[in-house]
Amino acid sequence: MREAFEIAGHSIAPGERALVDLPMPKLSSRTSLNMPVHVLHGRRDGPTLFICAALHGDELNGVEIIRRVLKTRSLGRLRGTLIAVPVVNAYGLIHESRYLPDRRDLNRSFPGSDQGSLAARLANLFLEEVVSRCSHGIDLHTGAIHRPNLPQIRADLDDDETLHLARAFGVPVLLNASLRDGSLRGAAGDLGIPTLLYEAGEALRFDEVSIRAGVAGVLNVMRKLEMLPPSKRKTDKWREPVVSRRSAWVRAPESGMLSTVLPLGAQVAKDETLGYIADPYSGQREAIVSNTDGIIIGRLELPLVHEGDAVYHIARFETDAGNVALQVGHFHADHADDKDAVEN
Ligand SMILES: [Zn+2]
């Protein structure tokens, strides 16, 4: 028989699930604040996986992804242990903000310490109580406000096991991202815990395709880890994700009113027109042209821009980018008519 899973004074027996509160520093009003943590402790041995969202308090797609994952029926046959934290940064969430009340970015504050700043203490709490207990992790993010991202995985793809899981997730674009100082992914990497970062949609919005692809991705990774039985559904039709090792931002050449021409996922060539910036008074406009070949993986939606603002994020590929664009199209078609996801 497996041993019980112990967390914050709670003991969760094999085959049980529990919602455990981790106490966090109180609000200035002395209102208590907790980090609720779902623990699903399978009957049989297997990996321990964390999935977490809203590390940046305004990035909400992951909260809904975790809600849907936790309703999945096959979790009744879970091997290993799933630890799901829908909201890591409740301080940011209640202010609709990416940051903490001390204006720090939690994802630059790892590994943190129990004697440090508020951000350092929260990072330390999450790392000690959750991450360090796990063998694998998935951290769910979105783009910034007004800057949606094409669903993508960012991970250290030079690590074989991380690459293996990234491919299993099931999004068309994988971005090789070296471990960033102070990030959760970096701290987990230092502990030898392969961790994927899923980026999809934008802050303060639910995006249905991003959410469905995220739910499918988490379950795909759990199947790859043999935490869940294999899917009876046919595997996705669009097959092979493509790795990008370089990406670049195209910035506004001028201030004014932005109208964009190309959508997320579009293939672009160097010097191709991506959009226009108009002077609202004279009506004259200037084209924004791409500085590289590639696929648009992030895009500004807000029409108001200043010179120098980041407008398009373009991933470069060593393979034919036309093939990537085709896969993006298949990917969208798959998740647009995913009826199972709607019922959840
Ligand atoms: Zn984020």
mmCIF file of C-alpha atoms in Angstrom, residues 70-284:
data_model
loop_
_atom_site.group_PDB
_atom_site.id
_atom_site.type_symbol
_atom_site.label_atom_id
_atom_site.label_comp_id
_atom_site.label_asym_id
_atom_site.label_seq_id
_atom_site.Cartn_x
_atom_site.Cartn_y
_atom_site.Cartn_z
ATOM 1 C CA LEU A 70 -9.990 18.445 -12.040
ATOM 2 C CA LYS A 71 -13.383 17.362 -13.413
ATOM 3 C CA THR A 72 -11.837 14.788 -15.755
ATOM 4 C CA ARG A 73 -13.310 11.329 -15.067
ATOM 5 C CA SER A 74 -10.171 9.341 -15.750
ATOM 6 C CA LEU A 75 -8.556 10.951 -12.685
ATOM 7 C CA GLY A 76 -10.352 8.172 -10.773
ATOM 8 C CA ARG A 77 -7.663 5.877 -12.217
ATOM 9 C CA LEU A 78 -4.764 8.201 -11.385
ATOM 10 C CA ARG A 79 -1.316 6.743 -10.844
ATOM 11 C CA GLY A 80 0.978 8.909 -8.773
ATOM 12 C CA THR A 81 -0.085 12.242 -7.322
ATOM 13 C CA LEU A 82 -1.495 15.408 -8.892
ATOM 14 C CA ILE A 83 -1.103 18.701 -7.030
ATOM 15 C CA ALA A 84 -3.126 21.512 -8.620
ATOM 16 C CA VAL A 85 -2.918 25.154 -7.517
ATOM 17 C CA PRO A 86 -5.432 27.297 -9.447
ATOM 18 C CA VAL A 87 -4.280 30.631 -7.966
ATOM 19 C CA VAL A 88 -0.711 31.029 -6.720
ATOM 20 C CA ASN A 89 -0.840 34.841 -6.503
ATOM 21 C CA ALA A 90 -4.176 35.696 -4.868
ATOM 22 C CA TYR A 91 -2.884 39.191 -4.041
ATOM 23 C CA GLY A 92 -2.541 39.977 -7.736
ATOM 24 C CA LEU A 93 -5.783 38.225 -8.666
ATOM 25 C CA ILE A 94 -7.954 40.408 -6.412
ATOM 26 C CA HIS A 95 -6.323 43.534 -7.874
ATOM 27 C CA GLU A 96 -6.475 42.228 -11.470
ATOM 28 C CA SER A 97 -2.714 42.687 -11.448
ATOM 29 C CA ARG A 98 0.288 40.673 -12.575
ATOM 30 C CA TYR A 99 2.267 41.782 -9.529
ATOM 31 C CA LEU A 100 2.304 41.478 -5.753
ATOM 32 C CA PRO A 101 1.405 44.324 -3.361
ATOM 33 C CA ASP A 102 5.143 45.052 -2.980
ATOM 34 C CA ARG A 103 5.226 45.621 -6.786
ATOM 35 C CA ARG A 104 7.459 42.648 -7.330
ATOM 36 C CA ASP A 105 6.988 40.019 -10.014
ATOM 37 C CA LEU A 106 6.577 36.639 -8.303
ATOM 38 C CA ASN A 107 8.068 34.906 -11.339
ATOM 39 C CA ARG A 108 11.338 36.817 -10.801
ATOM 40 C CA SER A 109 11.397 36.088 -7.051
ATOM 41 C CA PHE A 110 12.219 32.361 -6.912
ATOM 42 C CA PRO A 111 13.573 30.534 -5.001
ATOM 43 C CA GLY A 112 12.750 33.177 -2.384
ATOM 44 C CA SER A 113 13.195 32.849 1.367
ATOM 45 C CA ASP A 114 11.055 32.859 4.502
ATOM 46 C CA GLN A 115 12.895 35.959 5.743
ATOM 47 C CA GLY A 116 12.744 37.961 2.492
ATOM 48 C CA SER A 117 10.245 40.312 0.855
ATOM 49 C CA LEU A 118 6.562 39.402 0.519
ATOM 50 C CA ALA A 119 7.318 38.081 -2.970
ATOM 51 C CA ALA A 120 10.283 36.066 -1.665
ATOM 52 C CA ARG A 121 8.145 34.567 1.108
ATOM 53 C CA LEU A 122 5.364 33.572 -1.266
ATOM 54 C CA ALA A 123 7.890 32.049 -3.701
ATOM 55 C CA ASN A 124 9.501 30.138 -0.839
ATOM 56 C CA LEU A 125 6.134 28.872 0.447
ATOM 57 C CA PHE A 126 5.124 27.592 -2.986
ATOM 58 C CA LEU A 127 8.523 26.056 -3.692
ATOM 59 C CA GLU A 128 8.803 24.325 -0.308
ATOM 60 C CA GLU A 129 5.239 23.079 0.107
ATOM 61 C CA VAL A 130 4.397 22.211 -3.497
ATOM 62 C CA VAL A 131 7.156 22.268 -6.127
ATOM 63 C CA SER A 132 9.899 20.521 -4.173
ATOM 64 C CA ARG A 133 7.531 17.593 -3.500
ATOM 65 C CA CYS A 134 7.045 16.977 -7.228
ATOM 66 C CA SER A 135 8.852 15.109 -9.986
ATOM 67 C CA HIS A 136 7.376 17.204 -12.871
ATOM 68 C CA GLY A 137 5.535 20.500 -13.320
ATOM 69 C CA ILE A 138 3.352 22.589 -15.647
ATOM 70 C CA ASP A 139 3.098 26.349 -15.074
ATOM 71 C CA LEU A 140 0.140 28.000 -16.883
ATOM 72 C CA HIS A 141 0.487 31.568 -18.169
ATOM 73 C CA THR A 142 -1.015 33.993 -20.701
ATOM 74 C CA GLY A 143 0.311 36.978 -22.616
ATOM 75 C CA ALA A 144 0.097 40.466 -21.119
ATOM 76 C CA ILE A 145 -2.955 42.753 -21.188
ATOM 77 C CA HIS A 146 -3.933 43.425 -24.849
ATOM 78 C CA ARG A 147 -1.162 41.052 -26.014
ATOM 79 C CA PRO A 148 -2.548 37.551 -26.728
ATOM 80 C CA ASN A 149 -0.164 34.700 -27.422
ATOM 81 C CA LEU A 150 -0.634 31.825 -29.821
ATOM 82 C CA PRO A 151 -0.843 28.672 -27.625
ATOM 83 C CA GLN A 152 2.777 27.620 -27.157
ATOM 84 C CA ILE A 153 5.082 25.760 -24.792
ATOM 85 C CA ARG A 154 8.227 27.430 -23.497
ATOM 86 C CA ALA A 155 10.739 25.120 -21.940
ATOM 87 C CA ASP A 156 14.365 24.088 -21.754
ATOM 88 C CA LEU A 157 14.210 21.855 -24.815
ATOM 89 C CA ASP A 158 17.891 20.943 -24.556
ATOM 90 C CA ASP A 159 16.818 18.690 -21.663
ATOM 91 C CA ASP A 160 15.600 15.408 -23.164
ATOM 92 C CA GLU A 161 12.847 14.647 -20.681
ATOM 93 C CA THR A 162 11.502 18.213 -20.868
ATOM 94 C CA LEU A 163 11.500 18.016 -24.685
ATOM 95 C CA HIS A 164 9.670 14.677 -24.531
ATOM 96 C CA LEU A 165 6.885 16.170 -22.369
ATOM 97 C CA ALA A 166 6.762 19.384 -24.407
ATOM 98 C CA ARG A 167 6.117 17.371 -27.575
ATOM 99 C CA ALA A 168 3.416 15.370 -25.811
ATOM 100 C CA PHE A 169 1.526 18.523 -24.729
ATOM 101 C CA GLY A 170 0.132 18.982 -28.233
ATOM 102 C CA VAL A 171 0.589 22.577 -29.358
ATOM 103 C CA PRO A 172 2.182 23.344 -32.743
ATOM 104 C CA VAL A 173 4.904 25.692 -31.512
ATOM 105 C CA LEU A 174 7.577 24.938 -28.899
ATOM 106 C CA LEU A 175 9.870 27.790 -27.932
ATOM 107 C CA ASN A 176 13.245 26.834 -26.559
ATOM 108 C CA ALA A 177 13.721 29.109 -23.571
ATOM 109 C CA SER A 178 16.756 28.867 -21.366
ATOM 110 C CA LEU A 179 15.994 28.987 -17.650
ATOM 111 C CA ARG A 180 15.276 32.530 -16.549
ATOM 112 C CA ASP A 181 16.725 33.849 -13.314
ATOM 113 C CA GLY A 182 14.184 34.072 -10.534
ATOM 114 C CA SER A 183 11.484 32.189 -12.443
ATOM 115 C CA LEU A 184 9.562 29.229 -11.079
ATOM 116 C CA ARG A 185 10.744 27.223 -14.081
ATOM 117 C CA GLY A 186 14.370 28.072 -13.264
ATOM 118 C CA ALA A 187 13.985 27.168 -9.580
ATOM 119 C CA ALA A 188 12.253 23.893 -10.466
ATOM 120 C CA GLY A 189 15.029 23.187 -13.008
ATOM 121 C CA ASP A 190 17.640 23.714 -10.276
ATOM 122 C CA LEU A 191 15.831 21.035 -8.257
ATOM 123 C CA GLY A 192 15.929 18.690 -11.261
ATOM 124 C CA ILE A 193 12.173 18.953 -11.889
ATOM 125 C CA PRO A 194 11.339 19.165 -15.621
ATOM 126 C CA THR A 195 8.776 21.966 -15.958
ATOM 127 C CA LEU A 196 6.775 23.190 -18.941
ATOM 128 C CA LEU A 197 5.463 26.711 -19.249
ATOM 129 C CA TYR A 198 2.227 26.958 -21.261
ATOM 130 C CA GLU A 199 1.535 30.424 -22.714
ATOM 131 C CA ALA A 200 -1.814 31.054 -24.384
ATOM 132 C CA GLY A 201 -4.246 33.922 -24.797
ATOM 133 C CA GLU A 202 -4.007 37.220 -22.926
ATOM 134 C CA ALA A 203 -4.357 38.584 -19.395
ATOM 135 C CA LEU A 204 -7.854 39.281 -17.951
ATOM 136 C CA ARG A 205 -9.612 37.269 -20.687
ATOM 137 C CA PHE A 206 -10.801 33.719 -21.084
ATOM 138 C CA ASP A 207 -9.916 32.383 -24.521
ATOM 139 C CA GLU A 208 -11.764 29.169 -25.321
ATOM 140 C CA VAL A 209 -9.256 27.658 -27.772
ATOM 141 C CA SER A 210 -6.387 28.418 -25.372
ATOM 142 C CA ILE A 211 -8.316 26.845 -22.500
ATOM 143 C CA ARG A 212 -9.292 23.700 -24.446
ATOM 144 C CA ALA A 213 -5.756 23.252 -25.764
ATOM 145 C CA GLY A 214 -4.435 23.702 -22.210
ATOM 146 C CA VAL A 215 -6.780 21.083 -20.748
ATOM 147 C CA ALA A 216 -5.901 18.639 -23.539
ATOM 148 C CA GLY A 217 -2.202 19.442 -23.069
ATOM 149 C CA VAL A 218 -2.161 18.760 -19.324
ATOM 150 C CA LEU A 219 -4.004 15.448 -19.857
ATOM 151 C CA ASN A 220 -1.664 14.522 -22.746
ATOM 152 C CA VAL A 221 1.363 15.078 -20.499
ATOM 153 C CA MET A 222 -0.244 13.009 -17.725
ATOM 154 C CA ARG A 223 -0.807 10.172 -20.225
ATOM 155 C CA LYS A 224 2.788 10.423 -21.416
ATOM 156 C CA LEU A 225 3.893 10.125 -17.768
ATOM 157 C CA GLU A 226 1.539 7.108 -17.449
ATOM 158 C CA MET A 227 -0.366 8.865 -14.668
ATOM 159 C CA LEU A 228 -3.550 8.352 -16.747
ATOM 160 C CA PRO A 229 -4.572 5.498 -19.056
ATOM 161 C CA PRO A 230 -4.051 6.087 -22.799
ATOM 162 C CA SER A 231 -6.774 8.060 -24.573
ATOM 163 C CA LYS A 232 -9.387 6.136 -26.549
ATOM 164 C CA ARG A 233 -9.758 9.094 -28.878
ATOM 165 C CA LYS A 234 -7.695 9.227 -32.019
ATOM 166 C CA THR A 235 -4.560 11.233 -31.545
ATOM 167 C CA ASP A 236 -4.708 14.757 -32.876
ATOM 168 C CA LYS A 237 -4.501 14.892 -36.623
ATOM 169 C CA TRP A 238 -1.848 17.551 -36.847
ATOM 170 C CA ARG A 239 1.002 15.609 -35.472
ATOM 171 C CA GLU A 240 4.411 17.172 -34.973
ATOM 172 C CA PRO A 241 5.171 20.354 -33.032
ATOM 173 C CA VAL A 242 8.040 22.461 -34.330
ATOM 174 C CA VAL A 243 10.802 23.922 -32.200
ATOM 175 C CA SER A 244 11.762 27.564 -32.487
ATOM 176 C CA ARG A 245 15.083 28.588 -31.011
ATOM 177 C CA ARG A 246 14.824 32.305 -31.758
ATOM 178 C CA SER A 247 12.086 34.873 -31.615
ATOM 179 C CA ALA A 248 12.026 38.637 -32.123
ATOM 180 C CA TRP A 249 9.667 41.535 -31.473
ATOM 181 C CA VAL A 250 8.712 43.953 -34.204
ATOM 182 C CA ARG A 251 8.283 47.424 -32.687
ATOM 183 C CA ALA A 252 6.141 50.352 -33.738
ATOM 184 C CA PRO A 253 8.168 52.647 -36.037
ATOM 185 C CA GLU A 254 5.876 55.560 -35.144
ATOM 186 C CA SER A 255 3.185 56.536 -32.604
ATOM 187 C CA GLY A 256 -0.464 56.475 -33.625
ATOM 188 C CA MET A 257 -3.402 54.169 -34.289
ATOM 189 C CA LEU A 258 -2.549 50.561 -35.058
ATOM 190 C CA SER A 259 -4.466 48.420 -37.505
ATOM 191 C CA THR A 260 -3.121 44.926 -37.903
ATOM 192 C CA VAL A 261 -3.348 42.865 -41.054
ATOM 193 C CA LEU A 262 -2.182 39.407 -40.017
ATOM 194 C CA PRO A 263 -3.597 37.158 -37.270
ATOM 195 C CA LEU A 264 -1.814 35.049 -34.649
ATOM 196 C CA GLY A 265 -0.336 31.950 -36.266
ATOM 197 C CA ALA A 266 0.143 33.608 -39.667
ATOM 198 C CA GLN A 267 3.296 32.913 -41.641
ATOM 199 C CA VAL A 268 5.261 36.027 -42.527
ATOM 200 C CA ALA A 269 8.274 36.797 -44.700
ATOM 201 C CA LYS A 270 10.969 39.343 -43.974
ATOM 202 C CA ASP A 271 9.862 42.839 -45.133
ATOM 203 C CA GLU A 272 6.210 41.727 -45.413
ATOM 204 C CA THR A 273 3.616 44.268 -44.197
ATOM 205 C CA LEU A 274 2.151 43.221 -40.826
ATOM 206 C CA GLY A 275 -0.043 46.257 -40.200
ATOM 207 C CA TYR A 276 -0.249 50.029 -40.343
ATOM 208 C CA ILE A 277 0.033 52.920 -37.922
ATOM 209 C CA ALA A 278 -2.122 55.908 -38.808
ATOM 210 C CA ASP A 279 -1.985 59.526 -37.747
ATOM 211 C CA PRO A 280 -5.533 60.065 -36.377
ATOM 212 C CA TYR A 281 -5.673 63.652 -37.696
ATOM 213 C CA SER A 282 -4.046 63.639 -41.138
ATOM 214 C CA GLY A 283 -5.142 60.063 -41.868
ATOM 215 C CA GLN A 284 -1.704 59.278 -43.249
#
